[in-house]
PDB file of C-alpha atoms and ligand atoms in Angstrom:
ATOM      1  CA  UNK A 141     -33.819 -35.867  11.878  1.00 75.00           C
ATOM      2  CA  UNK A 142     -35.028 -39.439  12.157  1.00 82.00           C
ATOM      3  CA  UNK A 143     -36.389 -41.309   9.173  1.00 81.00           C
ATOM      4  CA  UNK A 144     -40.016 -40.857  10.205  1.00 90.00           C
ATOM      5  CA  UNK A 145     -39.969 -37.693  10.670  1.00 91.00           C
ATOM      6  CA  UNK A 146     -38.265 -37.292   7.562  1.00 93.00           C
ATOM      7  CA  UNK A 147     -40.932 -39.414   5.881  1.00 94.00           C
ATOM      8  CA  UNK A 148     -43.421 -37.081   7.680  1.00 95.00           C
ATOM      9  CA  UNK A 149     -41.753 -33.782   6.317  1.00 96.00           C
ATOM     10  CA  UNK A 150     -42.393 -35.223   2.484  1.00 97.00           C
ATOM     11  CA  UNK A 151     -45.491 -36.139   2.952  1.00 98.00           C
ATOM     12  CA  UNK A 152     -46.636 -32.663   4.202  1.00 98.00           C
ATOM     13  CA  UNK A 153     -44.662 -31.216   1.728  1.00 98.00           C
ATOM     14  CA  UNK A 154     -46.218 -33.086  -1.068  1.00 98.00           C
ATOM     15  CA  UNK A 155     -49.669 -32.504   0.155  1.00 98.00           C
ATOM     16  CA  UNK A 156     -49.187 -29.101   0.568  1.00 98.00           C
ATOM     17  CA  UNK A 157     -48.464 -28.942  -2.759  1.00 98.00           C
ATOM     18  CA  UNK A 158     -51.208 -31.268  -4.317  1.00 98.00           C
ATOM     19  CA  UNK A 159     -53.527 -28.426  -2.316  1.00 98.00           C
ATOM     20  CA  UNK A 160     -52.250 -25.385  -3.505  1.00 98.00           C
ATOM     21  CA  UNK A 161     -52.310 -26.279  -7.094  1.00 98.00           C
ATOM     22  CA  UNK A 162     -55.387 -27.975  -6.432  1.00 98.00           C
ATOM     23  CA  UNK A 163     -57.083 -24.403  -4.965  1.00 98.00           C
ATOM     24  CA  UNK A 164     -55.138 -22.414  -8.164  1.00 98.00           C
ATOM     25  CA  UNK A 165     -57.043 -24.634 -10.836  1.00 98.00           C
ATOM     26  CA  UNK A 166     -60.341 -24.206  -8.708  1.00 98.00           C
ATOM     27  CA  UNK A 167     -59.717 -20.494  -9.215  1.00 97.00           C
ATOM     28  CA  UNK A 168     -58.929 -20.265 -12.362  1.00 96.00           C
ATOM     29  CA  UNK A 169     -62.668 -21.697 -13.222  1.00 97.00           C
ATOM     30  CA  UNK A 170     -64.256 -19.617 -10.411  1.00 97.00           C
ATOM     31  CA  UNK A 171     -64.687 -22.215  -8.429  1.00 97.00           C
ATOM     32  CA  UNK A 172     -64.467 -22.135  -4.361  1.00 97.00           C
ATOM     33  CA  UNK A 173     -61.517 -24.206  -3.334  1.00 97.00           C
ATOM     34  CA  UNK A 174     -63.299 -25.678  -0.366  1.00 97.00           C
ATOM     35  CA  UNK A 175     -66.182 -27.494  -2.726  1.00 97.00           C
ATOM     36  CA  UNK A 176     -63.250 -29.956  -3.791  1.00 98.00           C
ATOM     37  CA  UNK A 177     -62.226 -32.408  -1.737  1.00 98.00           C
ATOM     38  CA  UNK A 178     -58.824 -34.797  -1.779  1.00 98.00           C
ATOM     39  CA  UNK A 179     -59.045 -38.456  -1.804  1.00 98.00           C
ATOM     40  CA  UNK A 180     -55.702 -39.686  -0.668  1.00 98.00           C
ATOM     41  CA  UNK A 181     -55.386 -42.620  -2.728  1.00 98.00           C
ATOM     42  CA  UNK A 182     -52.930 -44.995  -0.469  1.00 97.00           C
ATOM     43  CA  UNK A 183     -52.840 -48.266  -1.974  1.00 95.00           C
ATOM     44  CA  UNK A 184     -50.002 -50.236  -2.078  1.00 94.00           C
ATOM     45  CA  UNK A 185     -48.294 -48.516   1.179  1.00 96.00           C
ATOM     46  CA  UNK A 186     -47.349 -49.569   4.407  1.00 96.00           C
ATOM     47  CA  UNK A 187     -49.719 -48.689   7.204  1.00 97.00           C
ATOM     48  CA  UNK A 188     -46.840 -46.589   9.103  1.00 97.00           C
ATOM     49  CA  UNK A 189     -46.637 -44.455   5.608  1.00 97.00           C
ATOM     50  CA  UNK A 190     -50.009 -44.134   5.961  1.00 98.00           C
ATOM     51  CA  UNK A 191     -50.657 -42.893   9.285  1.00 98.00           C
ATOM     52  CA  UNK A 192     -47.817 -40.355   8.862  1.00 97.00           C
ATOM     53  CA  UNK A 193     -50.135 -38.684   6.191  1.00 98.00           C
ATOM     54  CA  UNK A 194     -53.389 -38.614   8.366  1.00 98.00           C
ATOM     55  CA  UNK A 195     -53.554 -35.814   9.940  1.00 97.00           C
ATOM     56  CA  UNK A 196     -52.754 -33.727   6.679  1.00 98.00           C
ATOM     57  CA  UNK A 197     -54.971 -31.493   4.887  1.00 98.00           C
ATOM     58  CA  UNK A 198     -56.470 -35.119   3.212  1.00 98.00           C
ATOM     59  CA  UNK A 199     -60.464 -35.854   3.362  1.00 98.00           C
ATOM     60  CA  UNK A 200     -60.872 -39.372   3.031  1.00 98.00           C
ATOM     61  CA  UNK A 201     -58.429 -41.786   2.128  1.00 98.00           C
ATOM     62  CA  UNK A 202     -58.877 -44.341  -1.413  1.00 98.00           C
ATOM     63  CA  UNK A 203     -58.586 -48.106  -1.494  1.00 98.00           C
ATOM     64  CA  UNK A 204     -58.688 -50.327  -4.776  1.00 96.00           C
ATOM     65  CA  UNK A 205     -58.297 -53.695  -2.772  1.00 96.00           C
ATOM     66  CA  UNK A 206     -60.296 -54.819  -0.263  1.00 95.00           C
ATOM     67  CA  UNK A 207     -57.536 -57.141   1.912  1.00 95.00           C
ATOM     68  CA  UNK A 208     -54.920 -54.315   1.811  1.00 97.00           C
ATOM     69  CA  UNK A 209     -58.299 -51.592   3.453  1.00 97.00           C
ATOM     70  CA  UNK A 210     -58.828 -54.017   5.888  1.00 96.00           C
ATOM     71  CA  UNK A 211     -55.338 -54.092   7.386  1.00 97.00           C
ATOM     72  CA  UNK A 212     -54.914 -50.431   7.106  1.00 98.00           C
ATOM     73  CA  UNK A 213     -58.246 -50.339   9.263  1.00 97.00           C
ATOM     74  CA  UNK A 214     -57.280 -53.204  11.954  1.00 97.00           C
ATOM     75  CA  UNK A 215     -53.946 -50.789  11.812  1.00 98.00           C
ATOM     76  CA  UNK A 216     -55.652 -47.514  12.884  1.00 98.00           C
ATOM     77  CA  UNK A 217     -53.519 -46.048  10.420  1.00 98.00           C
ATOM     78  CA  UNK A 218     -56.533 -43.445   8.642  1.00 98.00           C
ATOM     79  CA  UNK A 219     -56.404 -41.834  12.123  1.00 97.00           C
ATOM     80  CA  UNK A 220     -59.893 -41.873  12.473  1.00 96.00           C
ATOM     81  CA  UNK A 221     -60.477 -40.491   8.426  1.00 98.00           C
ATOM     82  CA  UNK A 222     -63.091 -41.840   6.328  1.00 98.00           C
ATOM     83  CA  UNK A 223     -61.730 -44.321   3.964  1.00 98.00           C
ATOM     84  CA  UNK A 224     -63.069 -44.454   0.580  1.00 98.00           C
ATOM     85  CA  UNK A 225     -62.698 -47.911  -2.132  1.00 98.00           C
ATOM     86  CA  UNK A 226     -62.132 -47.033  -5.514  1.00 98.00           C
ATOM     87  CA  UNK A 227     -61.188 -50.781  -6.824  1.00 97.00           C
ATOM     88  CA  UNK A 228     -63.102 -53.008  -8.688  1.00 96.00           C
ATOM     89  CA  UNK A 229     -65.437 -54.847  -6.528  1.00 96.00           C
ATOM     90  CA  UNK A 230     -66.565 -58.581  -6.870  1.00 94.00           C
ATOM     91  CA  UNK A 231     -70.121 -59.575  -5.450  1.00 95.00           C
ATOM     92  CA  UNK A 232     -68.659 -62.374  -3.190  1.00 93.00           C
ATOM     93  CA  UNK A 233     -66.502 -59.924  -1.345  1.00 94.00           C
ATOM     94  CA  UNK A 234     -69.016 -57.121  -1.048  1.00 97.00           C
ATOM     95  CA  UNK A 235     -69.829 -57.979   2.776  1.00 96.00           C
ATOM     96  CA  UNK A 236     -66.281 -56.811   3.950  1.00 94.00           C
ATOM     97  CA  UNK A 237     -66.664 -53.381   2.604  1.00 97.00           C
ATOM     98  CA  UNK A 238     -69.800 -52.540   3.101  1.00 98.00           C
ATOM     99  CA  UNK A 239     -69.914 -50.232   6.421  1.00 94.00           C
ATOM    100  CA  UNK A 240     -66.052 -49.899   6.519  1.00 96.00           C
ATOM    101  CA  UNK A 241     -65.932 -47.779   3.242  1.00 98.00           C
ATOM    102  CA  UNK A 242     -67.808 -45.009   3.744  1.00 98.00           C
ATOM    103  CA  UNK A 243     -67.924 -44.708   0.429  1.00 98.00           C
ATOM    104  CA  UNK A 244     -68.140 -47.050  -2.554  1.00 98.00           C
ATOM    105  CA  UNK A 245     -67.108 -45.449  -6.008  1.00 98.00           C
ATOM    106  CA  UNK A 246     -66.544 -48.375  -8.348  1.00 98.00           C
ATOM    107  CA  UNK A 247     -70.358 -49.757  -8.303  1.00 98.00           C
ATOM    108  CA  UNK A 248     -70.944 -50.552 -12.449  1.00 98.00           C
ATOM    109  CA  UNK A 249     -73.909 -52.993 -12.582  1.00 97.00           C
ATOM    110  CA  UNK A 250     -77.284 -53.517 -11.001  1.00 97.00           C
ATOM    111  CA  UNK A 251     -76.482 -57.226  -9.645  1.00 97.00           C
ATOM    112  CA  UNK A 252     -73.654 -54.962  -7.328  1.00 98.00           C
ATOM    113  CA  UNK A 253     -76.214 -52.151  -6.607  1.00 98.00           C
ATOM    114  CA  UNK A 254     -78.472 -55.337  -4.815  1.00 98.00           C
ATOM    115  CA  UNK A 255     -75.504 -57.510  -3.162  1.00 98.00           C
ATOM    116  CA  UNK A 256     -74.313 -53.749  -1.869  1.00 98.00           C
ATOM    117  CA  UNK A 257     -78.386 -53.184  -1.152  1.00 98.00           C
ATOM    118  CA  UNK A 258     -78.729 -56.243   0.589  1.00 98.00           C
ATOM    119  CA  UNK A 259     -75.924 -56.450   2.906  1.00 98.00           C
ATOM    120  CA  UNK A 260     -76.577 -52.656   3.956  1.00 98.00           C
ATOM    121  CA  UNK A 261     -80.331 -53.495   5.020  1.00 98.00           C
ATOM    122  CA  UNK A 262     -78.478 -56.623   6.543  1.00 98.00           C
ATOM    123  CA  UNK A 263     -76.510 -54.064   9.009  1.00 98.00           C
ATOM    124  CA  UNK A 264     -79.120 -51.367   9.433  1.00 98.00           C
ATOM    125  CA  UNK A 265     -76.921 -48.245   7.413  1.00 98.00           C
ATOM    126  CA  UNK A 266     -77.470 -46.917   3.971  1.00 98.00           C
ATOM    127  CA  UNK A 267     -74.090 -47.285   2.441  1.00 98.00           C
ATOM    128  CA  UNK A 268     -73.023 -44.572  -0.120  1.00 98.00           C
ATOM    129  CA  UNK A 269     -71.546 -45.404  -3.382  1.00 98.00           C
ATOM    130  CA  UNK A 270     -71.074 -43.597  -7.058  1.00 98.00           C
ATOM    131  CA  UNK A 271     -71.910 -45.521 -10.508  1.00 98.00           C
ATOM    132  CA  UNK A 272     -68.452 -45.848 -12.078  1.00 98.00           C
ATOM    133  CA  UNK A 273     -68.943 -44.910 -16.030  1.00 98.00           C
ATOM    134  CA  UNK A 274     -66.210 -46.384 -18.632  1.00 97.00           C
ATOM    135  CA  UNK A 275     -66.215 -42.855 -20.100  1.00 96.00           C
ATOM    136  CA  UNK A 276     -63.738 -43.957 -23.176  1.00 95.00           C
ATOM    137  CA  UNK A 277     -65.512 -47.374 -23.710  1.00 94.00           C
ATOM    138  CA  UNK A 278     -62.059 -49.014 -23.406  1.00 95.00           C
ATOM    139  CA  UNK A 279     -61.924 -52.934 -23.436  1.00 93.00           C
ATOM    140  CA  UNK A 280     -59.010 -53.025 -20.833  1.00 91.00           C
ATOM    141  CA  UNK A 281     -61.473 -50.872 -18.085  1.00 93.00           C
ATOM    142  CA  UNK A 282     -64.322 -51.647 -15.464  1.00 94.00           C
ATOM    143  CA  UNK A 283     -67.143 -49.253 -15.418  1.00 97.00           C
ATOM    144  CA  UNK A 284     -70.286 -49.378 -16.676  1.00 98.00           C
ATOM    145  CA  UNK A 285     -71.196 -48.326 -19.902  1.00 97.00           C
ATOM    146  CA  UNK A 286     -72.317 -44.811 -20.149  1.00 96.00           C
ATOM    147  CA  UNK A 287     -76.123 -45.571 -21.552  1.00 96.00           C
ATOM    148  CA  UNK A 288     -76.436 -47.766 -18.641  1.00 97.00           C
ATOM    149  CA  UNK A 289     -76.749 -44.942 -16.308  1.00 98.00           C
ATOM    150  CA  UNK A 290     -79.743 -44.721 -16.711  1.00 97.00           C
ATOM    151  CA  UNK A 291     -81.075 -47.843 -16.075  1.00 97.00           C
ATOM    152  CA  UNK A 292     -78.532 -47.862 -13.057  1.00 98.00           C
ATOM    153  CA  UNK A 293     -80.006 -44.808 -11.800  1.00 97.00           C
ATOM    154  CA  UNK A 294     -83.363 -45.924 -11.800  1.00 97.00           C
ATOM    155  CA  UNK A 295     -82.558 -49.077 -10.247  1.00 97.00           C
ATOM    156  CA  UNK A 296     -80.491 -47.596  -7.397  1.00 97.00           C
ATOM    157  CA  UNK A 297     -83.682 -45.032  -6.616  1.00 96.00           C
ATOM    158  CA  UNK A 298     -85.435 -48.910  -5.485  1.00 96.00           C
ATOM    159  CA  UNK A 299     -82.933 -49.323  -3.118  1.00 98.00           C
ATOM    160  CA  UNK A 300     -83.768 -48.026   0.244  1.00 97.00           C
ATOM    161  CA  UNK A 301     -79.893 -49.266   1.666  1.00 98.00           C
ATOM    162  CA  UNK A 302     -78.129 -47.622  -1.523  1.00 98.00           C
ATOM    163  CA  UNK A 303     -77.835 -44.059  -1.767  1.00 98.00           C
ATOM    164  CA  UNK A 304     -75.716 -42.642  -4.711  1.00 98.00           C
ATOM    165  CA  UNK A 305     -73.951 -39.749  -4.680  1.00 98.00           C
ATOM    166  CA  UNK A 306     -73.180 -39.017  -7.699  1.00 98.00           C
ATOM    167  CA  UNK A 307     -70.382 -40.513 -10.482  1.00 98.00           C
ATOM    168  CA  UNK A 308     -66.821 -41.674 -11.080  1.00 98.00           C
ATOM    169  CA  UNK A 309     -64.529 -42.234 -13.886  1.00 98.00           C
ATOM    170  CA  UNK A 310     -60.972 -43.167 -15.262  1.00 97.00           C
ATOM    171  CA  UNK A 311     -61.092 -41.841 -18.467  1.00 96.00           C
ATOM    172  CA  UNK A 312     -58.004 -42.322 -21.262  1.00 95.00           C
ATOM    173  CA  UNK A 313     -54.593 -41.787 -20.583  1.00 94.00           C
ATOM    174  CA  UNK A 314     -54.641 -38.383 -19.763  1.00 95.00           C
ATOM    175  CA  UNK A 315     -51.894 -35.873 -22.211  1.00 95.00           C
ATOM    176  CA  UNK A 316     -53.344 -32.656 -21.259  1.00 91.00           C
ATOM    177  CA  UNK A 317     -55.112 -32.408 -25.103  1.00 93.00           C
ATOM    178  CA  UNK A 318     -58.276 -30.874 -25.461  1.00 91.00           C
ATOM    179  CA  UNK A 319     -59.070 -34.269 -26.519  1.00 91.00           C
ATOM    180  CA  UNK A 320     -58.186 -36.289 -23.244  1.00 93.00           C
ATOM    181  CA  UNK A 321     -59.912 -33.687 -21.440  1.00 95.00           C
ATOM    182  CA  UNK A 322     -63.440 -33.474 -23.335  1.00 96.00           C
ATOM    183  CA  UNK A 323     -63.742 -36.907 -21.165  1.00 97.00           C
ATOM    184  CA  UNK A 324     -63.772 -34.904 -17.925  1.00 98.00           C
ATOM    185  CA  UNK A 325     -66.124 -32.779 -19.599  1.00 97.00           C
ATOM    186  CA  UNK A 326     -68.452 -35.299 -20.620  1.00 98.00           C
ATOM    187  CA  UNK A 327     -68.765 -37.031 -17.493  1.00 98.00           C
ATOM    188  CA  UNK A 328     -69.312 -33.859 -15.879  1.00 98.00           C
ATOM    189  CA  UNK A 329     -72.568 -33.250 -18.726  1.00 98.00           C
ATOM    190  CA  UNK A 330     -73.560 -36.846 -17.391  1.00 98.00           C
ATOM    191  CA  UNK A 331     -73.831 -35.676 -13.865  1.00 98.00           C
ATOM    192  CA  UNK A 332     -75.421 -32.353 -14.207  1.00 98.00           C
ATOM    193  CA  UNK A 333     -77.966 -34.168 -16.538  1.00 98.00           C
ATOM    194  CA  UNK A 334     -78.394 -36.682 -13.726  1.00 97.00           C
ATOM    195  CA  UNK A 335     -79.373 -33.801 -11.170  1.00 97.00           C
ATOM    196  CA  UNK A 336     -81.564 -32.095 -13.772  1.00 97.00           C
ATOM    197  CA  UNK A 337     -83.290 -35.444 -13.442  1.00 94.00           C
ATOM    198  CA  UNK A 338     -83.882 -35.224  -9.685  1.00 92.00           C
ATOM    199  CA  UNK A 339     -80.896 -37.522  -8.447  1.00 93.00           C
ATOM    200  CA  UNK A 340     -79.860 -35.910  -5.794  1.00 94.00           C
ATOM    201  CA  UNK A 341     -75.920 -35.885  -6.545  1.00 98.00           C
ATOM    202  CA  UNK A 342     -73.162 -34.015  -4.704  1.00 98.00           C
ATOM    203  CA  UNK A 343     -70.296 -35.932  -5.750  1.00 98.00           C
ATOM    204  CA  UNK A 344     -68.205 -36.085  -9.165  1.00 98.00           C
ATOM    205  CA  UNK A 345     -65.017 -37.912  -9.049  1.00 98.00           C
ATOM    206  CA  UNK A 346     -62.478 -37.459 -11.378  1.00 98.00           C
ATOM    207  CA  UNK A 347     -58.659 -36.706 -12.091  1.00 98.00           C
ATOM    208  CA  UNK A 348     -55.329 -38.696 -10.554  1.00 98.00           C
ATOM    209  CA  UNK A 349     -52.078 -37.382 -10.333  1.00 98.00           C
ATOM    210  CA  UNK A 350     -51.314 -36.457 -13.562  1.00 97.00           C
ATOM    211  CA  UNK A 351     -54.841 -35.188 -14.592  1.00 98.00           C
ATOM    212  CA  UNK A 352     -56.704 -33.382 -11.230  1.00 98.00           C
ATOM    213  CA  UNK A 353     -55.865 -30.327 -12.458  1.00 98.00           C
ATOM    214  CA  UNK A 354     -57.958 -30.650 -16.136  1.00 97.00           C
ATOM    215  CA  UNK A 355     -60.482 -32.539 -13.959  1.00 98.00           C
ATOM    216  CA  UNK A 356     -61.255 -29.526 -11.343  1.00 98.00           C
ATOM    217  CA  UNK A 357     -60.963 -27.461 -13.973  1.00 97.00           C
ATOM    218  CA  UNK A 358     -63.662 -29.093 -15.648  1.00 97.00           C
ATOM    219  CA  UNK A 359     -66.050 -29.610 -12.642  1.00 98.00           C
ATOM    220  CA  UNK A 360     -64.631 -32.908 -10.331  1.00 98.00           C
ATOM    221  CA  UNK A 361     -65.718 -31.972  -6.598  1.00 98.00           C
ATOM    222  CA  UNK A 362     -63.520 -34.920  -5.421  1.00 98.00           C
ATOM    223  CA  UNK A 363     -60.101 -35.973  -7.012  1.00 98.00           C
ATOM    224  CA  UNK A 364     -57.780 -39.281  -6.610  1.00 98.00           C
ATOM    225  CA  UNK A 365     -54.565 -38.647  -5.891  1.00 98.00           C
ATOM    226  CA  UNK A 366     -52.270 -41.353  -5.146  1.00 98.00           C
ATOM    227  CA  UNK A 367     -48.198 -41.154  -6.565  1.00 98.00           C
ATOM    228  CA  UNK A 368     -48.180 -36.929  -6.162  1.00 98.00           C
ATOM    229  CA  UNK A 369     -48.491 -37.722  -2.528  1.00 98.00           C
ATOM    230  CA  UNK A 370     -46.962 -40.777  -1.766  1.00 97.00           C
ATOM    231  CA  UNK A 371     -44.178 -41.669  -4.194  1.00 94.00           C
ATOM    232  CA  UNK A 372     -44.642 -44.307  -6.815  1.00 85.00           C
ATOM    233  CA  UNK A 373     -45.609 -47.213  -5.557  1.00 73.00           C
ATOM    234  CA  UNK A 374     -43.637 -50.071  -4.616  1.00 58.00           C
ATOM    235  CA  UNK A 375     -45.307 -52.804  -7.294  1.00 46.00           C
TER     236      UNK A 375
HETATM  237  C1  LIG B 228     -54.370 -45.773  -8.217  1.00 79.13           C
HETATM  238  C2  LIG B 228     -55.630 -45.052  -8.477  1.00 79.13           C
HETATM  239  C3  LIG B 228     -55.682 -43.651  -8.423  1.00 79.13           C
HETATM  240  C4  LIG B 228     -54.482 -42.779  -8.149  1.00 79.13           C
HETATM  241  O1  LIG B 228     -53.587 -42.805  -9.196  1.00 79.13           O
HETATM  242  P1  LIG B 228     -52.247 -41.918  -9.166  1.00 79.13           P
HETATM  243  O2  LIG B 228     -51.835 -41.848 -10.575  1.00 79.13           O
HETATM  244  O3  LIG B 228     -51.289 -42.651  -8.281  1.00 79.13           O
HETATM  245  O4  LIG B 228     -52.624 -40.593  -8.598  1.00 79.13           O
HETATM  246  C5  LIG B 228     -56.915 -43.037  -8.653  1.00 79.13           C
HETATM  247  N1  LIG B 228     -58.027 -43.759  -8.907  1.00 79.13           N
HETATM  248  C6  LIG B 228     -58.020 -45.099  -8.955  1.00 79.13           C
HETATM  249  C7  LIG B 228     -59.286 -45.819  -9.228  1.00 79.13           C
HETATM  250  C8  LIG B 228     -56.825 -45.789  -8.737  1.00 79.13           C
HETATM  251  O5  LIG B 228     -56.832 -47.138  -8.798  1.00 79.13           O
END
């Protein structure tokens, strides 16, 4: 067996798995298994890694900087996949994902809402994004702060380019507690208080490797999964 195809074999093996425990905690809460979908999270890997995993039971793949997105695009290597960015995003660079992202989830103030509005109306699309929420309030963390939704959400709804889709979050260190959970659970409260509110949501992102199973239990429709799939990364 040669080394790629070797590589290849993991991969599948790995996502198999990420799916089938995915579907079990879907279960569990009643949930369909199809209503969550997996964000391959592929950051810091080489674009032949990454192409090996394309055509795997993976939605969209996850970005958190914008140079390394770019060459996995010029590459080919999401195989025709959407590609989603999940990093924090400066205003100045906001032209270069815009329209290759089809979806933005780290947008946490109103100034990025307009440079993202702007340079969508620039290029004739709506671009899709979700408000990322600094659930725990923790110093070290990007997001917004969670009674700035609001505010957010209302400016969004005058942006004809910007269409949000609902919310993301990287809650505390995640130890399986009821108390690292209740996180999950209160950005889920967020969204669902969001919809009752007319936004017209579909998408709540939540959990990583060592958490997606707490976060579909408690309601994510899209999880992050980056090191179950693709090893610990090399930095
Ligand atoms: C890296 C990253 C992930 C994936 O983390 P893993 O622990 O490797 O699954 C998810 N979300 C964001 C925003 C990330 O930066």
């Amino acid at each position: 067996m040669s080394m790629t195809e070797g590589e290849r074999m993991q991969l599948a093996q790995r996502v198999a798995a990420v799916r089938e425990q995915m579907a079990q905690a879907a279960r569990q809460a009643g949930r369909d298994p199809a209503d969550i979908h997996l964000c391959a999270v592929c950051k810091g890997h080489a674009s032949g890694t990454v192409a090996l995993s394309a055509d795997l039971a993976i939605d969209c793949f996850g970005e958190n900087r914008m140079q390394e997105m770019r060459v996995h695009l010029d590459d080919g290597a999401y195989g025709g996949k959407p590609c989603h960015f999940i990093g924090h995003l400066q205003t100045n660079k906001v032209r270069q994902v815009v329209g290759s992202a089809s979806l933005i989830q780290s947008v946490d103030s109103l100034r990025l809402l307009r440079a993202i509005g702007a340079e969508a109306e620039r290029r004739g699309i709506v671009q899709d994004i979700l408000l990322q929420l600094n659930i725990g309030d923790e110093q070290s963390k990007t997001g917004a702060a969670k009674d700035d939704l609001w505010p957010l959400l209302e400016g969004a709804s005058a942006l004809q380019h910007v269409q949000v889709r609902g919310l993301m979050a990287i809650p505390p260190a995640f130890d399986n507690s009821p108390d690292s959970r209740r996180w999950f659970a209160m950005l889920r409260r967020l969204y669902e208080q969001a919809i009752d509110q007319g936004a017209p949501m579909d998408t709540l992102s939540m959990g990583m490797t060592d958490s997606f199973i707490a976060a579909i239990q408690e309601g994510a429709t899209l999880v992050r999964v980056g090191r179950a799939i693709y090893g610990e990364r090399g930095r």
